[in-house]
Coordinates of C-alpha atoms and ligand atoms in Angstrom, one line a residue:
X1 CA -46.9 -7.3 57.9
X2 CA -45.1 -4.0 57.6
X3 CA -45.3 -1.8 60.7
X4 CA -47.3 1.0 59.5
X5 CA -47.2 4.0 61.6
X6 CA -48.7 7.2 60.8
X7 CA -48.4 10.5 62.7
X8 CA -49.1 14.0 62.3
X9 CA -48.6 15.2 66.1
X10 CA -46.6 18.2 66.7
X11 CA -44.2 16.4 69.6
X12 CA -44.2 20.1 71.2
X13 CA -48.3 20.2 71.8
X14 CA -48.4 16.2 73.1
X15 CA -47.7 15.3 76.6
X16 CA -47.1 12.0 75.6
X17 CA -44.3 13.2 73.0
X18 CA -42.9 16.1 75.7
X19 CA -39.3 15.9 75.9
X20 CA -37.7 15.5 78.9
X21 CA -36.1 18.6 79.9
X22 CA -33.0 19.1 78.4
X23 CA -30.0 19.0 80.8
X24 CA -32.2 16.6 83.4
X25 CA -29.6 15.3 86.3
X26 CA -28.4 11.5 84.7
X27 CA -29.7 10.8 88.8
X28 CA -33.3 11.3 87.6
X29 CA -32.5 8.5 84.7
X30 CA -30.6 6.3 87.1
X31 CA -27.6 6.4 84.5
X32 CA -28.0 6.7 80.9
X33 CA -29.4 3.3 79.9
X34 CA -32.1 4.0 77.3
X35 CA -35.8 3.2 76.9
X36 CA -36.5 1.9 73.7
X37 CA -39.0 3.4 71.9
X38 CA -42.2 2.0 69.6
X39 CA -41.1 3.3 66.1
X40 CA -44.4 5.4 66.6
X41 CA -43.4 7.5 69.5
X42 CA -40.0 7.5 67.4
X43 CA -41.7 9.0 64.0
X44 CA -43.8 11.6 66.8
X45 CA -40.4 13.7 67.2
X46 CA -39.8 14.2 63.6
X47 CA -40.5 17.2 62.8
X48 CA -40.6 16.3 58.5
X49 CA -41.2 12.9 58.5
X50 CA -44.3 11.7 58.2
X51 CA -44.6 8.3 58.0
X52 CA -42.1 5.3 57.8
X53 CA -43.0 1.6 56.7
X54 CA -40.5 -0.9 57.3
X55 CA -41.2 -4.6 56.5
X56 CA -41.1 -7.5 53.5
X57 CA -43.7 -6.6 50.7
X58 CA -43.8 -3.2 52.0
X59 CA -43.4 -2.1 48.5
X60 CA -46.8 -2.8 47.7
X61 CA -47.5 0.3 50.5
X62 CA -46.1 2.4 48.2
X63 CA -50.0 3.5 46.4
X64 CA -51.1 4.1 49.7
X65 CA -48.8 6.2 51.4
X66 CA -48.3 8.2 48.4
X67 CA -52.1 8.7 48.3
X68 CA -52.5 9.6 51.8
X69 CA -49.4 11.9 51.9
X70 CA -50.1 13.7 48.7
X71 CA -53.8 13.4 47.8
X72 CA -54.4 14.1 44.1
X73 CA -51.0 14.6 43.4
X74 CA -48.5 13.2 40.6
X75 CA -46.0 10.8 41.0
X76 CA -42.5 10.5 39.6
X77 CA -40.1 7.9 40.1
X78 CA -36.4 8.9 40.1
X79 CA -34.3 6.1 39.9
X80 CA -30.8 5.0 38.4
X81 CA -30.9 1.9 35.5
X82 CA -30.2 -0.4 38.9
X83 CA -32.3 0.8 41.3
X84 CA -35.3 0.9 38.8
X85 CA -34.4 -2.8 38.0
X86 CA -34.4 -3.4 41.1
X87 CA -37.2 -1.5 42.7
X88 CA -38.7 1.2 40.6
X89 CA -40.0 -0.4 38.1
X90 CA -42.3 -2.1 40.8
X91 CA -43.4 1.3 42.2
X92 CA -44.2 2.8 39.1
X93 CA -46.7 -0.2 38.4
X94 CA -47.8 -0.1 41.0
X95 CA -48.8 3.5 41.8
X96 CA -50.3 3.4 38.1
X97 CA -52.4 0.4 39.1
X98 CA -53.7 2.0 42.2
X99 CA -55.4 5.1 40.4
X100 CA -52.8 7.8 40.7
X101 CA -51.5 9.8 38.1
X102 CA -47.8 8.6 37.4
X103 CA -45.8 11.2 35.1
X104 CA -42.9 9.0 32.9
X105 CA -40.2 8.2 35.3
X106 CA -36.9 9.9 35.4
X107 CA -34.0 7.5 34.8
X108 CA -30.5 8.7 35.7
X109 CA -28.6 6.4 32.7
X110 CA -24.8 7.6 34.0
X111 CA -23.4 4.6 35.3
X112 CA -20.9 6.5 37.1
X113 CA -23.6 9.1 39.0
X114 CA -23.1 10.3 42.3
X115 CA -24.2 12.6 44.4
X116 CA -22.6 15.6 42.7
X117 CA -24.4 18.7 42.0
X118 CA -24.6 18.9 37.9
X119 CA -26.7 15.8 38.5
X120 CA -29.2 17.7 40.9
X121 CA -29.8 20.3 38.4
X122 CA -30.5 17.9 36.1
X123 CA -33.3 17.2 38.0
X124 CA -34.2 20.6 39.0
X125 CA -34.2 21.0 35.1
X126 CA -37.4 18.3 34.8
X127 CA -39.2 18.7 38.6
X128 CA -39.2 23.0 38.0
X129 CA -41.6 22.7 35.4
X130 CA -43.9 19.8 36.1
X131 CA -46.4 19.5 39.2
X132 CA -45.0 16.6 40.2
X133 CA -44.3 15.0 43.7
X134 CA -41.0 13.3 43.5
X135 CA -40.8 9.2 44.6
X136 CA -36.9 8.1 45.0
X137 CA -36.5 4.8 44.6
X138 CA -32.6 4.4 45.5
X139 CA -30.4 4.4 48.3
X140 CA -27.7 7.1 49.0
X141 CA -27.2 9.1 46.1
X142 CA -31.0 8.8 44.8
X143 CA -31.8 9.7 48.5
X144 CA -29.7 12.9 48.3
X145 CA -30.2 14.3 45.2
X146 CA -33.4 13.9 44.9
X147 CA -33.9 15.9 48.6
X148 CA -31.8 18.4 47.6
X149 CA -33.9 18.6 44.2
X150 CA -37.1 18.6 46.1
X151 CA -35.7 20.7 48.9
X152 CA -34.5 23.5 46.4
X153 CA -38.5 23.7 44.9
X154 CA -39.9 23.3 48.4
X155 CA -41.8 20.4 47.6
X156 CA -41.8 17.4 49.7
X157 CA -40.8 13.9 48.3
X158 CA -41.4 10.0 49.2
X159 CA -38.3 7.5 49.9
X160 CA -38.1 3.9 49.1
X161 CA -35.0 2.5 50.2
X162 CA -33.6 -0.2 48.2
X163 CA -30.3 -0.3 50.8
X164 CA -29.6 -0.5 54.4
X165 CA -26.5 1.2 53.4
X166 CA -26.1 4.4 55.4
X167 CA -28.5 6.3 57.9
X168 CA -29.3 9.6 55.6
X169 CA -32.9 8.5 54.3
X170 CA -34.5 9.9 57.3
X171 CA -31.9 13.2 58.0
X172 CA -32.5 16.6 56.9
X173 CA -29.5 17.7 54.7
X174 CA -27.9 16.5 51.4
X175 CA -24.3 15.4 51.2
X176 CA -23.4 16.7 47.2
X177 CA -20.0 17.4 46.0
X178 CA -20.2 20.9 44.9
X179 CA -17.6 22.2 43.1
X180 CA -15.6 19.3 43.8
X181 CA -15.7 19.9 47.5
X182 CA -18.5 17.5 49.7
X183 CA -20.8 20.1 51.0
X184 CA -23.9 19.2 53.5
X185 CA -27.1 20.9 52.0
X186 CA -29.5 22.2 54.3
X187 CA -32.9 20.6 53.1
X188 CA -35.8 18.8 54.7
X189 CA -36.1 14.9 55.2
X190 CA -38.7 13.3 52.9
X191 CA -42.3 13.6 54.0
X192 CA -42.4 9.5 54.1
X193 CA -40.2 6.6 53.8
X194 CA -41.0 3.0 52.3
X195 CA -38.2 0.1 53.0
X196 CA -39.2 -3.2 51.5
X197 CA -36.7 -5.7 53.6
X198 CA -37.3 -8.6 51.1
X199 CA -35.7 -5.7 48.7
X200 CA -32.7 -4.4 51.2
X201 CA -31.9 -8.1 52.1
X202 CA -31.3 -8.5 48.3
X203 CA -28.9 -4.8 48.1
X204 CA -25.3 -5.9 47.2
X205 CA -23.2 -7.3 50.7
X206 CA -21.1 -4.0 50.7
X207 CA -24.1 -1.8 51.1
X208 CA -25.8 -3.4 54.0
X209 CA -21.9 -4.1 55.9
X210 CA -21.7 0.0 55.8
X211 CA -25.1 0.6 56.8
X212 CA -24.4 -1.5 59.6
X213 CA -21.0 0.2 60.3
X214 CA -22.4 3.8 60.4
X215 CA -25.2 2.7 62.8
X216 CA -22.0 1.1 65.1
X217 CA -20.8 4.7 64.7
X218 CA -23.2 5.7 67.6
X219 CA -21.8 4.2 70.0
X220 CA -19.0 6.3 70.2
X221 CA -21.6 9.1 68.9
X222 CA -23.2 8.4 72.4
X223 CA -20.2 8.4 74.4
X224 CA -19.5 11.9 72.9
X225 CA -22.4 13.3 74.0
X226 CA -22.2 11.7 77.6
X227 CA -18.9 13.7 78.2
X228 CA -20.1 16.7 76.3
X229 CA -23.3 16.5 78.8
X230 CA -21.1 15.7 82.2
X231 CA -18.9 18.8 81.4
X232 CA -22.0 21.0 81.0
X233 CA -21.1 22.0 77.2
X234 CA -24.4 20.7 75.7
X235 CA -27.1 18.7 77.7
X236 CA -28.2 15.6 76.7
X237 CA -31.8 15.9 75.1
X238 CA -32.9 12.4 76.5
X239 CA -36.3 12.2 74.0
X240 CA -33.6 11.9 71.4
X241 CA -31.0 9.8 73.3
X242 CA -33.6 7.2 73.4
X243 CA -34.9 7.2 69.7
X244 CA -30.9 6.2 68.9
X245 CA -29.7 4.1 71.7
X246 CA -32.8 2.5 73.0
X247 CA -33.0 0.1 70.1
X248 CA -29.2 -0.1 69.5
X249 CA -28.1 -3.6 70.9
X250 CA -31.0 -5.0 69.6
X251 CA -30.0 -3.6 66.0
X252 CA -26.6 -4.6 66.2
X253 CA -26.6 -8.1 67.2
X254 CA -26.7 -10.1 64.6
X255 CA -24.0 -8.7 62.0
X256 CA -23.7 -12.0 60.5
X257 CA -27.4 -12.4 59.5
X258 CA -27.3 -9.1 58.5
X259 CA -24.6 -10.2 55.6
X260 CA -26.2 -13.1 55.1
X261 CA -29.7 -10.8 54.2
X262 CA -31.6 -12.7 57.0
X263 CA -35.3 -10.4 57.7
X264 CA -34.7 -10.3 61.5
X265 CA -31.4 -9.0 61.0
X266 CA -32.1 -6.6 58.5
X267 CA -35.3 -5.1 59.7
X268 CA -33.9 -3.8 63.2
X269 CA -30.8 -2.4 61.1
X270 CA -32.9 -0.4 58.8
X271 CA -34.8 0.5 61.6
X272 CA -32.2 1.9 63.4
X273 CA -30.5 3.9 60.9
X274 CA -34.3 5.3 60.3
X275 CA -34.5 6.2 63.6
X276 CA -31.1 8.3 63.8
X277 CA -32.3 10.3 61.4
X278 CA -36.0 11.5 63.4
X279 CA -34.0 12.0 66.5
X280 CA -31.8 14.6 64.0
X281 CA -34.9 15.7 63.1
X282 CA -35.8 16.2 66.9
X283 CA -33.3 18.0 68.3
X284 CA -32.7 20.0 64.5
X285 CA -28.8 18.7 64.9
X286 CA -26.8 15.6 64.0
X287 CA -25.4 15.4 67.8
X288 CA -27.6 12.4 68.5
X289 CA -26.6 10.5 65.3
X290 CA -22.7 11.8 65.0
X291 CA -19.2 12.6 67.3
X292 CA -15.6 12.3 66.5
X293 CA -16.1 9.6 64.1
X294 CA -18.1 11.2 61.8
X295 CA -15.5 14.4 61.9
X296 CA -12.7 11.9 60.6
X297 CA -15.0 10.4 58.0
X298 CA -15.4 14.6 57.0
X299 CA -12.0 15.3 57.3
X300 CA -11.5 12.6 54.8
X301 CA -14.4 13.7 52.1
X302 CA -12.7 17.3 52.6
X303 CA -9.3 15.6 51.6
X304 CA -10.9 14.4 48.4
X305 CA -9.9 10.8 50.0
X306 CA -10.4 8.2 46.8
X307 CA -8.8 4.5 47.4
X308 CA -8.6 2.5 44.1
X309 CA -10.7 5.3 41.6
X310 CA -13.4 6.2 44.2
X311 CA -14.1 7.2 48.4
X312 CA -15.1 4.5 50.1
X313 CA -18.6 4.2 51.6
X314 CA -19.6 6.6 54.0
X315 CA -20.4 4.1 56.5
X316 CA -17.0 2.3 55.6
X317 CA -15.0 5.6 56.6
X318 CA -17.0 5.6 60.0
X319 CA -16.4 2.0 60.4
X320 CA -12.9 2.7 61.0
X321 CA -13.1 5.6 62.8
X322 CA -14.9 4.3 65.3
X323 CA -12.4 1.6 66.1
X324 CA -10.2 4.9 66.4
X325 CA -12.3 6.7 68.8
X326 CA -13.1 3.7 71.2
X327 CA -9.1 2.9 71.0
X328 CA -8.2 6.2 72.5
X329 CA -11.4 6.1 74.9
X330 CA -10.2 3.1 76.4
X331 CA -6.9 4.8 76.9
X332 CA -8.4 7.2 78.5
X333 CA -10.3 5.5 81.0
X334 CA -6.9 4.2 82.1
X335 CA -5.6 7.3 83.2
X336 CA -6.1 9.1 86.8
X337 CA -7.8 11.6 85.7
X338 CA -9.1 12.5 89.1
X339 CA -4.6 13.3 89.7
X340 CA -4.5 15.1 86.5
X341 CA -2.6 18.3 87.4
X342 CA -5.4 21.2 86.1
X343 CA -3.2 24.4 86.6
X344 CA -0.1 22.4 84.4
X345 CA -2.8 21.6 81.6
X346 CA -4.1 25.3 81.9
X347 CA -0.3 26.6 81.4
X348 CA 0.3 24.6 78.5
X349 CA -2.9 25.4 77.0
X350 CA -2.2 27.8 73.6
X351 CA -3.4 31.6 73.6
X352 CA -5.7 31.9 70.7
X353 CA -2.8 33.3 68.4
X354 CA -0.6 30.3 69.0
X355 CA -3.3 28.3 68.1
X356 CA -4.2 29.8 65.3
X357 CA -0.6 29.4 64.0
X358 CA -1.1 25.9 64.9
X359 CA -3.8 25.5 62.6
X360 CA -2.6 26.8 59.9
X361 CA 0.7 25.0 59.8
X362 CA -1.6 21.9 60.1
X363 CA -3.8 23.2 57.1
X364 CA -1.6 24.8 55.0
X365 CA -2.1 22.7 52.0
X366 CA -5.6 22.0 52.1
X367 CA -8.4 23.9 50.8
X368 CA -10.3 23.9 54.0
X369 CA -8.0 26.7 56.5
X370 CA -11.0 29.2 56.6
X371 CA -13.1 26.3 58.1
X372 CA -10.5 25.2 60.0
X373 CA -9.8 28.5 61.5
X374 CA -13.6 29.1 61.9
X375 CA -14.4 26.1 63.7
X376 CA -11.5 26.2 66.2
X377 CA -12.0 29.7 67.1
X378 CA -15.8 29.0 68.1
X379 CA -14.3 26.3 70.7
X380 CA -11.3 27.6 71.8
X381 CA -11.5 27.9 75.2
X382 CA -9.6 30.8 77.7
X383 CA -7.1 29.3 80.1
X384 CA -9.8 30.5 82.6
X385 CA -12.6 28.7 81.5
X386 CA -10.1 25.6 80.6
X387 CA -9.8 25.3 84.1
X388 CA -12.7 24.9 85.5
X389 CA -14.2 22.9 82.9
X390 CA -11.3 20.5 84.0
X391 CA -12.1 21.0 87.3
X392 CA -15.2 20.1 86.8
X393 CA -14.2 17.0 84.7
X394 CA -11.7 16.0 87.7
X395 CA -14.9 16.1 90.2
X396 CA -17.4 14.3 87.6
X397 CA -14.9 12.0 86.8
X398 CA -15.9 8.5 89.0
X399 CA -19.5 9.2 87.6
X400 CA -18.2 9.9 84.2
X401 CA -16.0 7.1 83.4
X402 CA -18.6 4.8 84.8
X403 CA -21.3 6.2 82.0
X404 CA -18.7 5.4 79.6
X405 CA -17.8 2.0 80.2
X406 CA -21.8 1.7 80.5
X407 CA -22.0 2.8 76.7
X408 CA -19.0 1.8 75.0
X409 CA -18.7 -1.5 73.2
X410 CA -15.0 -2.8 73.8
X411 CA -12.6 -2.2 70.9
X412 CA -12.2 -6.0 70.0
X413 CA -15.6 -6.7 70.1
X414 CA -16.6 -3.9 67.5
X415 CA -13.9 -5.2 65.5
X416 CA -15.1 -8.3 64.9
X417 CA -18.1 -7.7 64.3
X418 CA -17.3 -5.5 61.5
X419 CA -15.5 -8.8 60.3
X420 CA -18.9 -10.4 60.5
X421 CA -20.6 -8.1 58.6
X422 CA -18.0 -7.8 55.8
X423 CA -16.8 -4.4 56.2
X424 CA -13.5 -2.8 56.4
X425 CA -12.1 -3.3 59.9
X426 CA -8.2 -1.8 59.3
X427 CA -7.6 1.4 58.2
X428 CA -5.3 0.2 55.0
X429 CA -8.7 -1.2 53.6
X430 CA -9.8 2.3 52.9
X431 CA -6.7 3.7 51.5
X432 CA -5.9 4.9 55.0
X433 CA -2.6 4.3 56.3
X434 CA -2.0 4.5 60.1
X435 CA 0.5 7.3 59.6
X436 CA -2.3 9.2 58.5
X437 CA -5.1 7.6 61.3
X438 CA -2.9 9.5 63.8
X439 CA -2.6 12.7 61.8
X440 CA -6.7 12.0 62.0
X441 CA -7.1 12.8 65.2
X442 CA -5.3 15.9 65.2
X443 CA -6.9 17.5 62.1
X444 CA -10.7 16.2 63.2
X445 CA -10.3 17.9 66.1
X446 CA -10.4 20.9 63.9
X447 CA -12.7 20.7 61.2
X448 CA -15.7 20.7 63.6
X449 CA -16.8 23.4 66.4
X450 CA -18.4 20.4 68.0
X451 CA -17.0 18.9 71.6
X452 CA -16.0 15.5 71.2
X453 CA -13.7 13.2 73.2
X454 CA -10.8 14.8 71.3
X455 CA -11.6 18.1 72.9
X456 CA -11.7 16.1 76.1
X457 CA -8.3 14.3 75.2
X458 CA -6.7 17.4 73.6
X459 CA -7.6 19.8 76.7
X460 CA -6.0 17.2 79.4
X461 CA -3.4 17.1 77.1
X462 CA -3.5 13.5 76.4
X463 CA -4.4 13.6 72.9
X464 CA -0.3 13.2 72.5
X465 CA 0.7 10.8 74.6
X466 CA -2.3 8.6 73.8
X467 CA -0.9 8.6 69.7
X468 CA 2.0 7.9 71.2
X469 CA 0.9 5.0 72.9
X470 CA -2.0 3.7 70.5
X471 CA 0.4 3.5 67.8
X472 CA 3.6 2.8 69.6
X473 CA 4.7 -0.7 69.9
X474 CA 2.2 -2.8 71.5
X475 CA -0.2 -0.4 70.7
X476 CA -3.4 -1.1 68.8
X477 CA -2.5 0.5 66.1
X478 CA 1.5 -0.3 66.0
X479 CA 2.6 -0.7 62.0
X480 CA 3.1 -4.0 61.7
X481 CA 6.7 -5.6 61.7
Ligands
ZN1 ZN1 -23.2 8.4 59.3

């Protein structure tokens, strides 16, 4: 049986749904280990989604939720030639044979379509003039043109996934190239989501091994937001740190049976990427769901990154990036931090001009510098208020380090387990050579105004000598001979 959960509770007039307060002491949680949540409290903190049905046959849902979601409304399927083979034909059938009004479907016929913004006002161009509700059968690129689409009429949609591929069905925002550039949309998350695992355990091997890589990605997501909390730059919201990394291990654990398409490995995978998406939803920010990692997968969409003639997956480029991230984590927690010699960091640290002339020597050549410049500037601290915030690293640190080893997954371990799931576990499989996976770490650090552990790592002023040592000989990353 599907797990069918319905709510329509405003999280902020339910007890039951109350946050904790943000920026509660980690004492009152007696660390950070999470409580996992029912997917109903889960689906009570979104704020746009609905309802969610995971489960095999949940296709046949479909009539139902659309009818209790959108009461005498027409339907439209939006599909591509696969995913209405796959899927869409089904839902189409079956929402005629349940009494609704169905309009014809709209069948994106490119083979080469993506998530680029001629093919959204394509759709505009049909949805404008019909009272139609929108039902995207699809996974990534359906998923975000068709909420963009819907988002631009202010008219809500319905998802059926046909991929565990990625964690966007449930997020607010569309990721369209726009003007050859990868922008993220500001639009709502659909009203409901359908995932039929006997049709995601079918999706092609690829898609489900990056699903399950971008869900791995919060891990280090987590840790981000552990140091960003213990330095007092923004509080973890612990309502949301629950929905993402309550159910994690549990997701997680099987990545073989998830590339083999086993149910019990699929359905808490699709759940979890679900569920990053409401805690987005919850806190109105991808902080719970994204760190450092994500910023080089951005980094690398705002580098028009191709490998063979197209980017790799989304969860792919996170994949690797969070081997990155957890590498220089763990050289961090070898360091005496609690030694580290605050008023030589503060010294060192750049005046805002200097660092501005840093950034755009590093940015020169790309098409991003404004960002760049924009982002940096919003985070750049004063030597001042660079030293206490070490200061107060140097007295959190016992406490701190101990929440991180608590959360992060050792670097082997997430390696091979992107080996079991068939994704990309060295940087060369994505067109990414290791020359450039240290230039990475520098140039994240800019695109994004958010503090990650290269903020933490940059300000001690052991970003450096960790490159140096991470791809040195004997490093993890050291080119091989
Ligand atoms: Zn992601």
């Amino acid at each position: 049986m599907p797990s069918s959960v319905r709510s329509s509770l405003d999280p902020a007039l339910t007890g039951a749904s109350a946050p904790v307060p943000v920026g509660a002491p980690p004492a009152a949680r007696q660390g950070d280990t999470p409580r996992r949540l029912s997917v109903q409290e889960a689906l009570a903190c979104a704020r746009e989604t609905q309802r969610l049905e995971i489960g095999p046959g949940a296709i046949a849902h479909v009539p139902a939720v659309f009818a209790a979601q959108f009461p005498q409304r027409t339907a439209v399927v939006i599909a591509d030639r696969n995913t209405w083979a796959i899927a869409g034909a089904r839902v189409h059938a079956a929402l005629g044979a349940a009494g609704i009004a169905v309009h014809e479907s709209f069948i994106f016929d490119d083979p080469a379509l993506y998530a680029e913004f001629g093919y959204v006002e394509r759709l505009l161009a049909f949805l404008q003039p019909r009272d139609v509700i929108p039902v995207a059968v699809g996974s990534g690129t359906i998923n975000d043109l068709v909420k963009l689409a819907a988002g631009r009429l202010t008219r809500p949609y319905l998802a059926v996934a046909t991929a565990a591929s990625m964690d966007g069905y449930t997020a607010f925002g569309a990721s369209i190239t726009f003007q050859g550039a990868k922008q993220t949309f500001d639009c709502p998350a659909p009203q409901a989501v359908v995932a039929d695992t006997e049709v995601l355990r079918t999706a092609p091997r690829e898609m489900t091994a990056a699903g399950y890589a971008d869900l791995q990605a919060k891990i280090t997501a987590g840790a981000d937001w552990i140091v960003a909390d213990a330095l007092a730059v923004e509080p973890i919201d612990w309502r949301a740190w629950d929905i993402v990394q309550g159910g994690l291990a549990v997701a997680l654990a099987d990545p073989a049976g998830a590339r083999e398409g086993k149910t019990e490995a699929i359905a808490p995978l699709t759940e979890g990427l679900m569920l990053g998406g409401f805690a987005m939803q919850w806190t109105k920010s991808s902080r719970p769901a994204s760190g450092a990692e994500h910023q080089f997968s951005h980094l690398w969409d705002m580098e028009h990154h191709v490998h063979g003639d197209a980017a790799p997956a989304h969860g792919f480029k996170v994949g690797i990036a969070t081997l990155a991230i957890t590498s220089l984590y763990e050289y961090l927690l070898r360091q005496p931090i609690e030694s580290l010699d605050v008023a030589a960091c503060a010294e060192r640290w750049p005046e805002p001009a200097a660092m501005e002339e840093q950034v755009r020597r590093l940015f020169a050549t790309s098409d991003f510098l404004a960002t760049a410049l924009t982002e940096t500037r919003a985070k750049h601290p004063s030597r001042a208020a660079l030293r206490s915030q070490l200061e107060l690293l140097q007295r959190n640190w016992p406490g701190l380090r101990r929440r991180l080893q608590a959360q992060l997954v050792p670097f082997g371990e997430l390696k091979s387990r992107l080996r079991a799931v068939g994704a990309p576990a060295e940087p060369e499989e994505i067109g990414i050579s290791r020359a450039r996976l240290r230039d990475s770490f520098v140039r994240a650090l800019h695109i994004r105004r958010r503090f990650t552990v290269l903020d933490f790592a940059a300000r001690t002023g052991l970003l450096e000598p960790a490159l140096r040592s991470l791809f040195g000989p004997g490093g993890m990353w050291a080119v091989h001979a």
